[in-house]
mmCIF file of C-alpha atoms in Angstrom:
data_model
loop_
_atom_site.group_PDB
_atom_site.id
_atom_site.type_symbol
_atom_site.label_atom_id
_atom_site.label_comp_id
_atom_site.label_asym_id
_atom_site.label_seq_id
_atom_site.Cartn_x
_atom_site.Cartn_y
_atom_site.Cartn_z
ATOM 1 C CA MET A 128 16.175 21.809 46.215
ATOM 2 C CA ILE A 129 18.184 24.767 44.917
ATOM 3 C CA GLN A 130 19.741 24.223 41.514
ATOM 4 C CA PRO A 131 22.414 26.917 40.902
ATOM 5 C CA LEU A 132 22.707 25.950 37.219
ATOM 6 C CA GLY A 133 19.094 26.754 36.444
ATOM 7 C CA GLU A 134 17.543 28.684 39.311
ATOM 8 C CA HIS A 135 15.514 31.848 38.444
ATOM 9 C CA SER A 136 16.386 31.645 34.755
ATOM 10 C CA GLY A 137 13.192 33.246 33.507
ATOM 11 C CA MET A 138 10.123 31.808 31.767
ATOM 12 C CA THR A 139 11.547 30.736 28.398
ATOM 13 C CA ALA A 140 14.840 29.341 29.679
ATOM 14 C CA THR A 141 13.182 27.453 32.555
ATOM 15 C CA TYR A 142 10.528 25.947 30.264
ATOM 16 C CA HIS A 143 13.076 24.633 27.770
ATOM 17 C CA ARG A 144 15.284 23.292 30.560
ATOM 18 C CA VAL A 145 12.425 21.484 32.355
ATOM 19 C CA LYS A 146 10.825 19.973 29.229
ATOM 20 C CA GLN A 147 14.104 18.191 28.444
ATOM 21 C CA VAL A 148 13.658 16.122 31.611
ATOM 22 C CA PHE A 149 9.949 16.180 32.526
ATOM 23 C CA HIS A 150 6.562 16.389 30.863
ATOM 24 C CA TRP A 151 3.027 16.794 32.169
ATOM 25 C CA PRO A 152 -0.165 18.468 30.865
ATOM 26 C CA ASN A 153 -0.051 22.274 30.896
ATOM 27 C CA LEU A 154 3.676 22.202 31.626
ATOM 28 C CA LYS A 155 4.326 25.641 30.118
ATOM 29 C CA LYS A 156 1.339 27.239 31.873
ATOM 30 C CA ASP A 157 2.365 25.791 35.246
ATOM 31 C CA ILE A 158 5.934 27.067 34.857
ATOM 32 C CA GLU A 159 4.672 30.508 33.858
ATOM 33 C CA GLY A 160 2.384 30.675 36.902
ATOM 34 C CA TYR A 161 5.140 29.488 39.228
ATOM 35 C CA ILE A 162 7.600 32.116 37.991
ATOM 36 C CA GLU A 163 5.010 34.900 38.251
ATOM 37 C CA LYS A 164 4.601 34.051 41.950
ATOM 38 C CA CYS A 165 8.322 33.670 42.663
ATOM 39 C CA PRO A 166 9.217 36.484 45.122
ATOM 40 C CA VAL A 167 12.925 36.321 44.270
ATOM 41 C CA CYS A 168 12.272 36.850 40.557
ATOM 42 C CA GLN A 169 9.870 39.697 41.312
ATOM 43 C CA ILE A 170 12.418 41.753 43.251
ATOM 44 C CA THR A 171 15.584 40.911 41.309
ATOM 45 C CA LYS A 172 14.567 40.872 37.646
ATOM 46 C CA THR A 173 14.434 43.978 35.456
ATOM 47 C CA GLU A 174 11.179 44.820 33.667
ATOM 48 C CA HIS A 175 11.565 44.802 29.880
ATOM 49 C CA VAL A 176 8.648 47.071 29.038
ATOM 50 C CA SER A 177 8.188 50.550 27.648
ATOM 51 C CA TYR A 178 8.742 53.262 30.253
ATOM 52 C CA PRO A 179 5.648 53.038 32.512
ATOM 53 C CA GLY A 180 3.360 56.029 32.819
ATOM 54 C CA LEU A 181 2.355 58.390 30.032
ATOM 55 C CA LEU A 182 3.807 61.869 30.271
ATOM 56 C CA GLU A 183 1.686 64.147 32.453
ATOM 57 C CA PRO A 184 2.795 67.706 31.589
ATOM 58 C CA ILE A 185 2.866 70.291 34.360
ATOM 59 C CA GLU A 186 0.011 72.774 34.016
ATOM 60 C CA LEU A 187 1.081 75.699 31.855
ATOM 61 C CA SER A 188 1.513 79.092 33.467
ATOM 62 C CA ASP A 189 -0.131 82.072 31.759
ATOM 63 C CA MET A 190 1.661 84.984 33.417
ATOM 64 C CA ALA A 191 5.266 85.818 34.243
ATOM 65 C CA TRP A 192 6.605 85.036 37.731
ATOM 66 C CA THR A 193 3.410 83.511 39.082
ATOM 67 C CA HIS A 194 4.553 79.872 38.974
ATOM 68 C CA LEU A 195 8.209 79.050 39.668
ATOM 69 C CA THR A 196 10.600 76.137 40.115
ATOM 70 C CA MET A 197 13.466 76.104 42.629
ATOM 71 C CA ASP A 198 16.483 73.839 42.972
ATOM 72 C CA PHE A 199 20.051 73.740 44.310
ATOM 73 C CA ILE A 200 23.331 73.021 42.541
ATOM 74 C CA GLU A 201 25.678 71.566 45.155
ATOM 75 C CA GLY A 202 29.132 70.024 45.270
ATOM 76 C CA LEU A 203 30.859 73.081 43.768
ATOM 77 C CA PRO A 204 34.406 74.086 44.751
ATOM 78 C CA LYS A 205 34.612 76.905 47.292
ATOM 79 C CA SER A 206 34.568 80.322 45.616
ATOM 80 C CA ARG A 207 34.620 83.314 47.972
ATOM 81 C CA SER A 208 33.272 80.978 50.673
ATOM 82 C CA LYS A 209 30.318 79.970 48.442
ATOM 83 C CA ASP A 210 29.787 76.408 47.195
ATOM 84 C CA VAL A 211 26.050 76.196 46.379
ATOM 85 C CA ILE A 212 23.852 77.905 43.777
ATOM 86 C CA LEU A 213 20.115 78.408 44.298
ATOM 87 C CA VAL A 214 18.350 78.363 40.912
ATOM 88 C CA VAL A 215 14.889 79.942 40.551
ATOM 89 C CA VAL A 216 13.128 79.697 37.165
ATOM 90 C CA ASP A 217 9.899 81.339 35.994
ATOM 91 C CA ARG A 218 7.847 78.632 34.296
ATOM 92 C CA PHE A 219 6.224 81.066 31.838
ATOM 93 C CA THR A 220 9.147 83.095 30.458
ATOM 94 C CA LYS A 221 11.909 80.636 31.541
ATOM 95 C CA TYR A 222 13.744 83.627 33.012
ATOM 96 C CA ALA A 223 16.076 82.519 35.816
ATOM 97 C CA HIS A 224 17.975 83.945 38.770
ATOM 98 C CA PHE A 225 21.163 82.331 40.110
ATOM 99 C CA MET A 226 22.076 82.986 43.762
ATOM 100 C CA ALA A 227 25.226 81.801 45.538
ATOM 101 C CA LEU A 228 25.283 80.638 49.155
ATOM 102 C CA SER A 229 27.390 78.543 51.503
ATOM 103 C CA HIS A 230 26.839 75.001 52.717
ATOM 104 C CA PRO A 231 25.351 74.205 55.166
ATOM 105 C CA TYR A 232 22.604 76.723 54.461
ATOM 106 C CA THR A 233 19.537 77.392 56.580
ATOM 107 C CA VAL A 234 15.874 77.987 55.825
ATOM 108 C CA GLN A 235 16.249 81.625 56.844
ATOM 109 C CA GLN A 236 19.149 82.143 54.401
ATOM 110 C CA VAL A 237 17.235 80.624 51.489
ATOM 111 C CA VAL A 238 14.111 82.678 52.212
ATOM 112 C CA GLN A 239 16.215 85.849 52.526
ATOM 113 C CA LEU A 240 17.884 85.191 49.156
ATOM 114 C CA PHE A 241 14.480 84.639 47.597
ATOM 115 C CA MET A 242 13.195 87.945 48.995
ATOM 116 C CA GLU A 243 16.292 89.889 47.878
ATOM 117 C CA HIS A 244 16.635 88.485 44.360
ATOM 118 C CA VAL A 245 13.153 87.358 43.315
ATOM 119 C CA PHE A 246 10.409 88.953 45.401
ATOM 120 C CA LYS A 247 11.748 92.511 45.180
ATOM 121 C CA LEU A 248 11.770 92.280 41.361
ATOM 122 C CA HIS A 249 8.734 90.164 40.559
ATOM 123 C CA GLY A 250 6.528 89.963 43.643
ATOM 124 C CA MET A 251 5.284 86.834 45.378
ATOM 125 C CA PRO A 252 4.393 83.844 43.152
ATOM 126 C CA ILE A 253 1.291 81.696 43.345
ATOM 127 C CA SER A 254 3.145 78.368 43.452
ATOM 128 C CA ILE A 255 6.669 76.937 43.623
ATOM 129 C CA ILE A 256 7.707 73.464 42.448
ATOM 130 C CA SER A 257 10.823 71.978 44.028
ATOM 131 C CA ASP A 258 12.420 68.630 44.714
ATOM 132 C CA GLN A 259 12.236 67.090 48.171
ATOM 133 C CA ASP A 260 15.317 68.828 49.548
ATOM 134 C CA ARG A 261 15.332 69.117 53.344
ATOM 135 C CA ILE A 262 14.970 72.915 53.040
ATOM 136 C CA PHE A 263 11.817 72.793 50.928
ATOM 137 C CA THR A 264 10.186 70.052 53.009
ATOM 138 C CA SER A 265 10.951 71.671 56.380
ATOM 139 C CA LYS A 266 7.983 72.731 58.468
ATOM 140 C CA LEU A 267 9.372 76.272 58.815
ATOM 141 C CA VAL A 268 9.580 76.883 55.057
ATOM 142 C CA GLN A 269 6.074 75.500 54.603
ATOM 143 C CA GLU A 270 4.737 77.844 57.285
ATOM 144 C CA ILE A 271 6.588 80.862 55.839
ATOM 145 C CA PHE A 272 5.270 80.385 52.309
ATOM 146 C CA LYS A 273 1.823 79.460 53.587
ATOM 147 C CA ALA A 274 1.710 82.814 55.382
ATOM 148 C CA MET A 275 2.623 84.446 52.054
ATOM 149 C CA LYS A 276 -0.152 82.452 50.327
ATOM 150 C CA VAL A 277 2.339 80.556 48.155
ATOM 151 C CA THR A 278 1.560 76.903 47.343
ATOM 152 C CA LEU A 279 4.560 74.578 47.610
ATOM 153 C CA LYS A 280 4.545 71.559 45.289
ATOM 154 C CA TYR A 281 7.080 68.726 45.306
ATOM 155 C CA SER A 282 8.418 66.443 42.610
ATOM 156 C CA THR A 283 7.461 62.784 42.936
ATOM 157 C CA ALA A 284 9.820 60.721 45.086
ATOM 158 C CA HIS A 285 12.668 59.186 43.046
ATOM 159 C CA HIS A 286 11.317 60.771 39.852
ATOM 160 C CA PRO A 287 13.375 63.903 39.155
ATOM 161 C CA GLN A 288 11.743 64.355 35.726
ATOM 162 C CA THR A 289 8.943 66.225 37.529
ATOM 163 C CA ASP A 290 11.088 69.337 37.922
ATOM 164 C CA GLY A 291 12.999 68.675 34.723
ATOM 165 C CA ARG A 292 12.933 72.352 33.725
ATOM 166 C CA ASN A 293 15.223 73.244 36.610
ATOM 167 C CA LYS A 294 17.488 70.277 35.928
ATOM 168 C CA ARG A 295 17.999 71.443 32.342
ATOM 169 C CA VAL A 296 18.728 74.995 33.501
ATOM 170 C CA ASN A 297 21.184 73.560 36.029
ATOM 171 C CA GLN A 298 22.940 71.625 33.270
ATOM 172 C CA SER A 299 23.176 74.760 31.117
ATOM 173 C CA LEU A 300 24.576 76.789 34.007
ATOM 174 C CA GLU A 301 27.101 74.112 34.943
ATOM 175 C CA SER A 302 28.198 73.828 31.312
ATOM 176 C CA TYR A 303 28.693 77.602 31.044
ATOM 177 C CA LEU A 304 30.661 77.842 34.290
ATOM 178 C CA ARG A 305 32.725 74.787 33.365
ATOM 179 C CA SER A 306 33.745 76.335 30.055
ATOM 180 C CA MET A 307 34.597 79.695 31.624
ATOM 181 C CA VAL A 308 36.555 78.520 34.684
ATOM 182 C CA PHE A 309 38.129 75.252 33.542
ATOM 183 C CA LEU A 310 41.575 76.660 34.402
ATOM 184 C CA GLU A 311 40.474 78.244 37.699
ATOM 185 C CA PRO A 312 37.392 76.344 38.969
ATOM 186 C CA LYS A 313 37.348 78.346 42.197
ATOM 187 C CA ASP A 314 36.527 81.558 40.284
ATOM 188 C CA TRP A 315 32.980 80.507 39.373
ATOM 189 C CA PHE A 316 31.441 83.053 41.792
ATOM 190 C CA THR A 317 32.926 85.884 39.700
ATOM 191 C CA TRP A 318 31.259 84.540 36.569
ATOM 192 C CA LEU A 319 27.826 83.853 38.072
ATOM 193 C CA PRO A 320 26.227 87.235 37.121
ATOM 194 C CA LEU A 321 27.481 86.826 33.544
ATOM 195 C CA ALA A 322 26.157 83.265 33.516
ATOM 196 C CA GLU A 323 22.701 84.553 34.488
ATOM 197 C CA TRP A 324 22.816 87.160 31.707
ATOM 198 C CA TRP A 325 24.050 84.573 29.211
ATOM 199 C CA TYR A 326 21.252 82.121 30.032
ATOM 200 C CA ASN A 327 18.458 84.713 30.032
ATOM 201 C CA THR A 328 19.551 86.234 26.718
ATOM 202 C CA SER A 329 20.057 82.918 24.897
ATOM 203 C CA TYR A 330 17.502 81.582 22.395
ATOM 204 C CA HIS A 331 15.078 79.132 24.048
ATOM 205 C CA THR A 332 13.753 76.366 21.792
ATOM 206 C CA ALA A 333 10.350 76.120 23.527
ATOM 207 C CA LEU A 334 9.787 79.893 23.585
ATOM 208 C CA ARG A 335 11.409 80.495 20.169
ATOM 209 C CA ILE A 336 12.845 83.674 21.655
ATOM 210 C CA SER A 337 15.102 84.395 24.639
ATOM 211 C CA PRO A 338 13.751 84.456 28.228
ATOM 212 C CA PHE A 339 14.813 88.120 28.350
ATOM 213 C CA GLN A 340 12.571 89.026 25.411
ATOM 214 C CA ALA A 341 9.768 86.867 26.790
ATOM 215 C CA LEU A 342 9.837 88.842 30.047
ATOM 216 C CA TYR A 343 10.481 92.385 28.835
ATOM 217 C CA GLY A 344 8.954 92.283 25.376
ATOM 218 C CA TYR A 345 12.009 93.358 23.369
ATOM 219 C CA PRO A 346 15.280 91.637 22.396
ATOM 220 C CA PRO A 347 18.243 91.964 24.762
ATOM 221 C CA PRO A 348 20.830 94.577 23.763
ATOM 222 C CA LEU A 349 23.859 93.135 22.033
ATOM 223 C CA VAL A 350 27.119 93.219 23.967
ATOM 224 C CA GLY A 351 28.634 95.537 21.335
ATOM 225 C CA GLU A 352 25.666 97.885 21.531
ATOM 226 C CA MET A 353 25.923 98.013 25.316
ATOM 227 C CA ALA A 354 29.393 99.559 24.978
ATOM 228 C CA LEU A 355 28.160 102.391 22.724
ATOM 229 C CA PRO A 356 26.461 105.475 24.199
ATOM 230 C CA CYS A 357 23.076 105.727 22.535
ATOM 231 C CA ASN A 358 19.449 106.364 23.340
ATOM 232 C CA ILE A 359 16.854 103.644 23.215
ATOM 233 C CA SER A 360 14.917 104.093 19.980
ATOM 234 C CA GLU A 361 11.167 104.427 19.944
ATOM 235 C CA GLU A 362 10.991 101.118 18.086
ATOM 236 C CA ALA A 363 12.381 99.435 21.197
ATOM 237 C CA ARG A 364 9.511 100.719 23.306
ATOM 238 C CA ILE A 365 6.605 98.366 23.033
ATOM 239 C CA THR A 366 3.030 99.155 23.997
ATOM 240 C CA VAL A 367 0.859 97.227 26.415
ATOM 241 C CA GLU A 368 -0.989 95.751 23.452
ATOM 242 C CA GLN A 369 2.249 94.461 21.966
ATOM 243 C CA LYS A 370 3.177 92.952 25.316
ATOM 244 C CA GLU A 371 -0.170 91.180 25.500
ATOM 245 C CA MET A 372 0.342 89.889 21.970
ATOM 246 C CA MET A 373 3.766 88.643 23.037
ATOM 247 C CA ASN A 374 2.215 86.804 25.986
ATOM 248 C CA GLU A 375 -0.346 85.156 23.734
ATOM 249 C CA ARG A 376 2.387 84.053 21.353
ATOM 250 C CA LEU A 377 4.393 82.697 24.269
ATOM 251 C CA LYS A 378 1.427 80.661 25.466
ATOM 252 C CA ARG A 379 0.874 79.235 21.985
ATOM 253 C CA ASN A 380 4.545 78.349 21.572
ATOM 254 C CA LEU A 381 4.725 76.766 25.027
ATOM 255 C CA HIS A 382 1.581 74.747 24.317
ATOM 256 C CA ILE A 383 3.007 73.550 20.983
ATOM 257 C CA ALA A 384 6.320 72.633 22.629
ATOM 258 C CA GLN A 385 4.537 70.810 25.447
ATOM 259 C CA GLU A 386 2.323 68.843 23.059
ATOM 260 C CA ARG A 387 5.357 67.938 20.960
ATOM 261 C CA MET A 388 7.249 66.796 24.053
ATOM 262 C CA LYS A 389 4.286 64.688 25.221
ATOM 263 C CA HIS A 390 3.859 63.151 21.758
ATOM 264 C CA TYR A 391 7.486 62.044 21.490
ATOM 265 C CA ALA A 392 7.652 60.954 25.129
ATOM 266 C CA ASP A 393 4.468 58.849 24.954
ATOM 267 C CA ASN A 394 5.789 57.021 21.869
ATOM 268 C CA ARG A 395 8.412 55.494 24.172
ATOM 269 C CA ARG A 396 6.105 54.920 27.127
ATOM 270 C CA SER A 397 3.384 52.504 28.147
ATOM 271 C CA GLU A 398 0.292 53.277 30.182
ATOM 272 C CA ARG A 399 0.210 51.668 33.625
ATOM 273 C CA GLU A 400 -2.509 51.860 36.271
ATOM 274 C CA PHE A 401 -3.076 50.308 39.691
ATOM 275 C CA GLN A 402 -6.071 50.011 42.005
ATOM 276 C CA VAL A 403 -6.283 51.245 45.589
ATOM 277 C CA GLY A 404 -5.618 48.270 47.869
ATOM 278 C CA GLU A 405 -3.466 46.478 45.305
ATOM 279 C CA MET A 406 -0.031 45.193 46.328
ATOM 280 C CA VAL A 407 2.939 46.450 44.295
ATOM 281 C CA TYR A 408 6.714 46.206 44.306
ATOM 282 C CA LEU A 409 8.698 49.421 44.697
ATOM 283 C CA LYS A 410 11.883 50.233 42.809
ATOM 284 C CA MET A 411 14.356 52.059 45.065
ATOM 285 C CA GLN A 412 17.387 53.816 43.614
ATOM 286 C CA PRO A 413 19.838 55.591 45.965
ATOM 287 C CA TYR A 414 20.600 58.524 43.694
ATOM 288 C CA ARG A 415 23.915 60.247 44.093
ATOM 289 C CA GLN A 416 22.492 63.761 44.076
ATOM 290 C CA ASN A 417 24.141 66.247 46.357
ATOM 291 C CA ALA A 418 26.345 64.103 48.515
ATOM 292 C CA PHE A 419 27.025 60.447 47.876
ATOM 293 C CA GLY A 420 25.432 57.187 46.858
ATOM 294 C CA LEU A 421 26.257 53.526 47.183
ATOM 295 C CA ARG A 422 28.025 51.788 44.323
ATOM 296 C CA GLY A 423 29.877 48.535 43.792
ATOM 297 C CA SER A 424 27.735 45.705 45.084
ATOM 298 C CA LEU A 425 24.560 47.593 44.211
ATOM 299 C CA LYS A 426 24.889 45.855 40.841
ATOM 300 C CA LEU A 427 23.857 42.636 42.580
ATOM 301 C CA ARG A 428 21.273 44.051 44.946
ATOM 302 C CA SER A 429 17.535 43.603 44.652
ATOM 303 C CA LYS A 430 15.928 46.003 42.206
ATOM 304 C CA TYR A 431 12.587 46.091 44.025
ATOM 305 C CA TYR A 432 11.337 46.134 47.624
ATOM 306 C CA GLY A 433 8.046 45.132 49.157
ATOM 307 C CA PRO A 434 5.377 44.427 48.229
ATOM 308 C CA PHE A 435 3.469 47.403 49.669
ATOM 309 C CA ARG A 436 -0.222 48.243 49.587
ATOM 310 C CA ILE A 437 -1.520 51.174 47.508
ATOM 311 C CA MET A 438 -3.380 53.588 49.793
ATOM 312 C CA GLU A 439 -4.301 56.374 47.383
ATOM 313 C CA ARG A 440 -3.978 57.549 43.794
ATOM 314 C CA VAL A 441 -2.274 60.941 43.504
ATOM 315 C CA GLY A 442 -2.941 62.634 40.175
ATOM 316 C CA LYS A 443 -2.823 60.504 37.034
ATOM 317 C CA VAL A 444 0.621 58.906 37.295
ATOM 318 C CA ALA A 445 1.509 58.648 40.999
ATOM 319 C CA TYR A 446 0.396 56.547 43.976
ATOM 320 C CA LYS A 447 0.719 56.714 47.754
ATOM 321 C CA LEU A 448 1.987 53.493 49.363
ATOM 322 C CA GLN A 449 1.594 52.085 52.865
ATOM 323 C CA LEU A 450 5.256 51.998 53.904
ATOM 324 C CA PRO A 451 6.687 50.733 57.210
ATOM 325 C CA GLN A 452 6.340 53.233 60.062
ATOM 326 C CA ASP A 453 10.121 53.629 60.340
ATOM 327 C CA ALA A 454 10.545 54.390 56.626
ATOM 328 C CA ALA A 455 11.640 58.041 56.564
ATOM 329 C CA ILE A 456 10.738 58.658 52.936
ATOM 330 C CA HIS A 457 7.951 60.404 51.053
ATOM 331 C CA PRO A 458 5.316 57.698 50.339
ATOM 332 C CA VAL A 459 4.166 59.008 46.912
ATOM 333 C CA PHE A 460 5.819 57.416 43.861
ATOM 334 C CA HIS A 461 5.558 57.696 40.079
ATOM 335 C CA VAL A 462 4.158 54.623 38.302
ATOM 336 C CA SER A 463 7.561 53.988 36.710
ATOM 337 C CA GLN A 464 8.818 53.014 40.190
ATOM 338 C CA LEU A 465 6.041 50.447 40.738
ATOM 339 C CA LYS A 466 5.121 47.073 39.269
ATOM 340 C CA HIS A 467 2.395 44.493 39.794
ATOM 341 C CA CYS A 468 3.218 41.628 42.121
ATOM 342 C CA GLY A 469 0.288 39.278 41.509
ATOM 343 C CA ASN A 470 -2.090 37.760 44.017
ATOM 344 C CA HIS A 471 0.434 35.681 45.944
ATOM 345 C CA ALA A 472 2.826 38.322 47.226
ATOM 346 C CA VAL A 473 5.384 37.320 49.843
ATOM 347 C CA PRO A 474 7.067 40.380 51.429
ATOM 348 C CA LEU A 475 10.843 40.012 51.478
ATOM 349 C CA PRO A 476 13.289 42.915 51.727
ATOM 350 C CA GLY A 477 12.322 45.977 53.711
ATOM 351 C CA LEU A 478 13.250 49.473 52.659
ATOM 352 C CA PRO A 479 16.884 50.506 52.986
ATOM 353 C CA LEU A 480 17.851 53.219 55.414
ATOM 354 C CA VAL A 481 16.869 56.424 53.662
ATOM 355 C CA GLY A 482 16.284 59.986 54.709
ATOM 356 C CA PRO A 483 13.328 62.261 53.850
ATOM 357 C CA ASP A 484 15.209 63.510 50.783
ATOM 358 C CA GLY A 485 15.484 59.981 49.360
ATOM 359 C CA LYS A 486 19.227 59.572 49.925
ATOM 360 C CA VAL A 487 20.725 56.703 51.893
ATOM 361 C CA LYS A 488 20.947 57.837 55.515
ATOM 362 C CA THR A 489 24.290 56.811 56.969
ATOM 363 C CA GLU A 490 27.717 58.183 57.915
ATOM 364 C CA PRO A 491 31.358 57.062 57.742
ATOM 365 C CA GLU A 492 32.450 54.397 60.191
ATOM 366 C CA SER A 493 36.095 53.871 59.214
ATOM 367 C CA VAL A 494 38.657 54.215 56.423
ATOM 368 C CA LEU A 495 39.552 50.843 54.889
ATOM 369 C CA ASP A 496 42.108 52.053 52.355
ATOM 370 C CA ARG A 497 43.651 55.148 50.793
ATOM 371 C CA ARG A 498 44.669 56.081 47.259
ATOM 372 C CA ILE A 499 45.507 58.996 44.977
ATOM 373 C CA ILE A 500 43.952 59.236 41.509
ATOM 374 C CA PRO A 501 44.481 61.707 38.636
ATOM 375 C CA ARG A 502 41.561 63.980 37.761
ATOM 376 C CA ARG A 503 41.713 66.845 35.267
ATOM 377 C CA GLY A 504 45.470 66.973 35.574
ATOM 378 C CA GLU A 505 45.471 67.053 39.382
ATOM 379 C CA ALA A 506 46.162 64.442 42.068
ATOM 380 C CA VAL A 507 43.027 63.709 44.121
ATOM 381 C CA ALA A 508 43.232 61.915 47.480
ATOM 382 C CA GLN A 509 40.481 59.385 48.218
ATOM 383 C CA TRP A 510 39.468 57.159 51.124
ATOM 384 C CA LEU A 511 37.670 53.819 50.904
ATOM 385 C CA ILE A 512 34.831 54.459 53.371
ATOM 386 C CA LYS A 513 33.076 51.784 55.421
ATOM 387 C CA TRP A 514 29.605 53.195 56.146
ATOM 388 C CA VAL A 515 27.651 52.759 59.390
ATOM 389 C CA ASN A 516 24.967 50.027 59.185
ATOM 390 C CA LEU A 517 26.311 48.849 55.814
ATOM 391 C CA SER A 518 28.576 45.938 54.983
ATOM 392 C CA VAL A 519 32.207 46.105 53.902
ATOM 393 C CA GLU A 520 31.069 45.169 50.393
ATOM 394 C CA ASP A 521 29.174 48.473 50.276
ATOM 395 C CA ALA A 522 32.298 50.526 50.987
ATOM 396 C CA THR A 523 32.871 53.323 48.469
ATOM 397 C CA TRP A 524 35.780 55.471 47.339
ATOM 398 C CA GLU A 525 35.157 59.114 48.264
ATOM 399 C CA ASP A 526 37.200 62.289 47.842
ATOM 400 C CA VAL A 527 38.875 63.239 51.111
ATOM 401 C CA PRO A 528 37.664 66.889 51.013
ATOM 402 C CA PHE A 529 34.081 65.711 50.529
ATOM 403 C CA VAL A 530 34.256 63.414 53.578
ATOM 404 C CA THR A 531 35.958 65.952 55.847
ATOM 405 C CA GLN A 532 33.600 68.785 54.868
ATOM 406 C CA THR A 533 30.369 66.779 54.908
ATOM 407 C CA PHE A 534 31.087 64.761 58.050
ATOM 408 C CA LYS A 535 33.033 67.224 60.189
ATOM 409 C CA GLU A 536 32.876 65.012 63.313
ATOM 410 C CA PHE A 537 34.384 61.993 61.548
ATOM 411 C CA LYS A 538 37.968 61.299 62.664
ATOM 412 C CA PRO A 539 39.719 58.631 60.532
#
């Protein structure tokens, strides 16, 4: 019999509630075992443990422009027909290139930008780390870079910390552009070259110098000095030996920074391991990354799905799961997204509709309501969107321009 006043209250609360009415030998142990096997508690309750999975730093690079990270900044206002920035960062010197393009962009456009802005200056890298954007996971891009002998690596599904370097660069770039164009947001394209110069000539805490100096071996010229006609002094010309010494210092500083980051991160983490064949619950979070995400009733949705069987261990802190055949999502997950389910697992919810990039795969069905809200001193029109294959409770407020531009065939 379901008791709404006490159902799924947790171990301590349930024990104290039951012992007021009943008593039998091993009462507390029986209640604890029952709750551990309760499928509803397993998928709805939050884990109160240290962040699972010790930090596994990405292997350090030892030469400039041999190992890169790539990412997109989307959702920008149109500026000279551009609304996306491709960010490419060298993992060794932290030097970055910012390239503007228009949405929707193609594989060919991204590869061409890479050739024009990165390859012609630095040559072809050994490896590239990216998130699981549709461009990077497409078969064509994989074949192109394979032909160029470039290894493509992807961040773990639903664990954006893997390519955290790019995310931090993205935040710095967005902050710079925001401060420069807050009065005219649509002028960001004009400021993009200056933003690249600003980032590359700024002091980097891990390097202890600027990315510019890390790459070229001497400090960037000051803006005031750039305006004065003068010859480069001999002191500014470094020898090959000095450059090699600079590289060695960079490697030491990066190693120190990485060890410090791991030390502080692991203080707030707990080690977690699973065995191949074990059943685990999977935490699914529909991130609002480039387009949209579900809100509202998600507060009351299940926090976990499954259980699913572990098929393979990938590295030290990730596992490959046996997902349903119709689950269009990368099956490798960081340990922080998994939890033990015990020996009496009862599968309940299946995976939500998601695309290969991890975002909820759906489209607008109808407009339930309309409103106008103030934002940064402007009036913004929004629609309350009912999404295909989702309930009315999952309807979300979206900006009208976003809906009309993203779903061009939708007619409200």
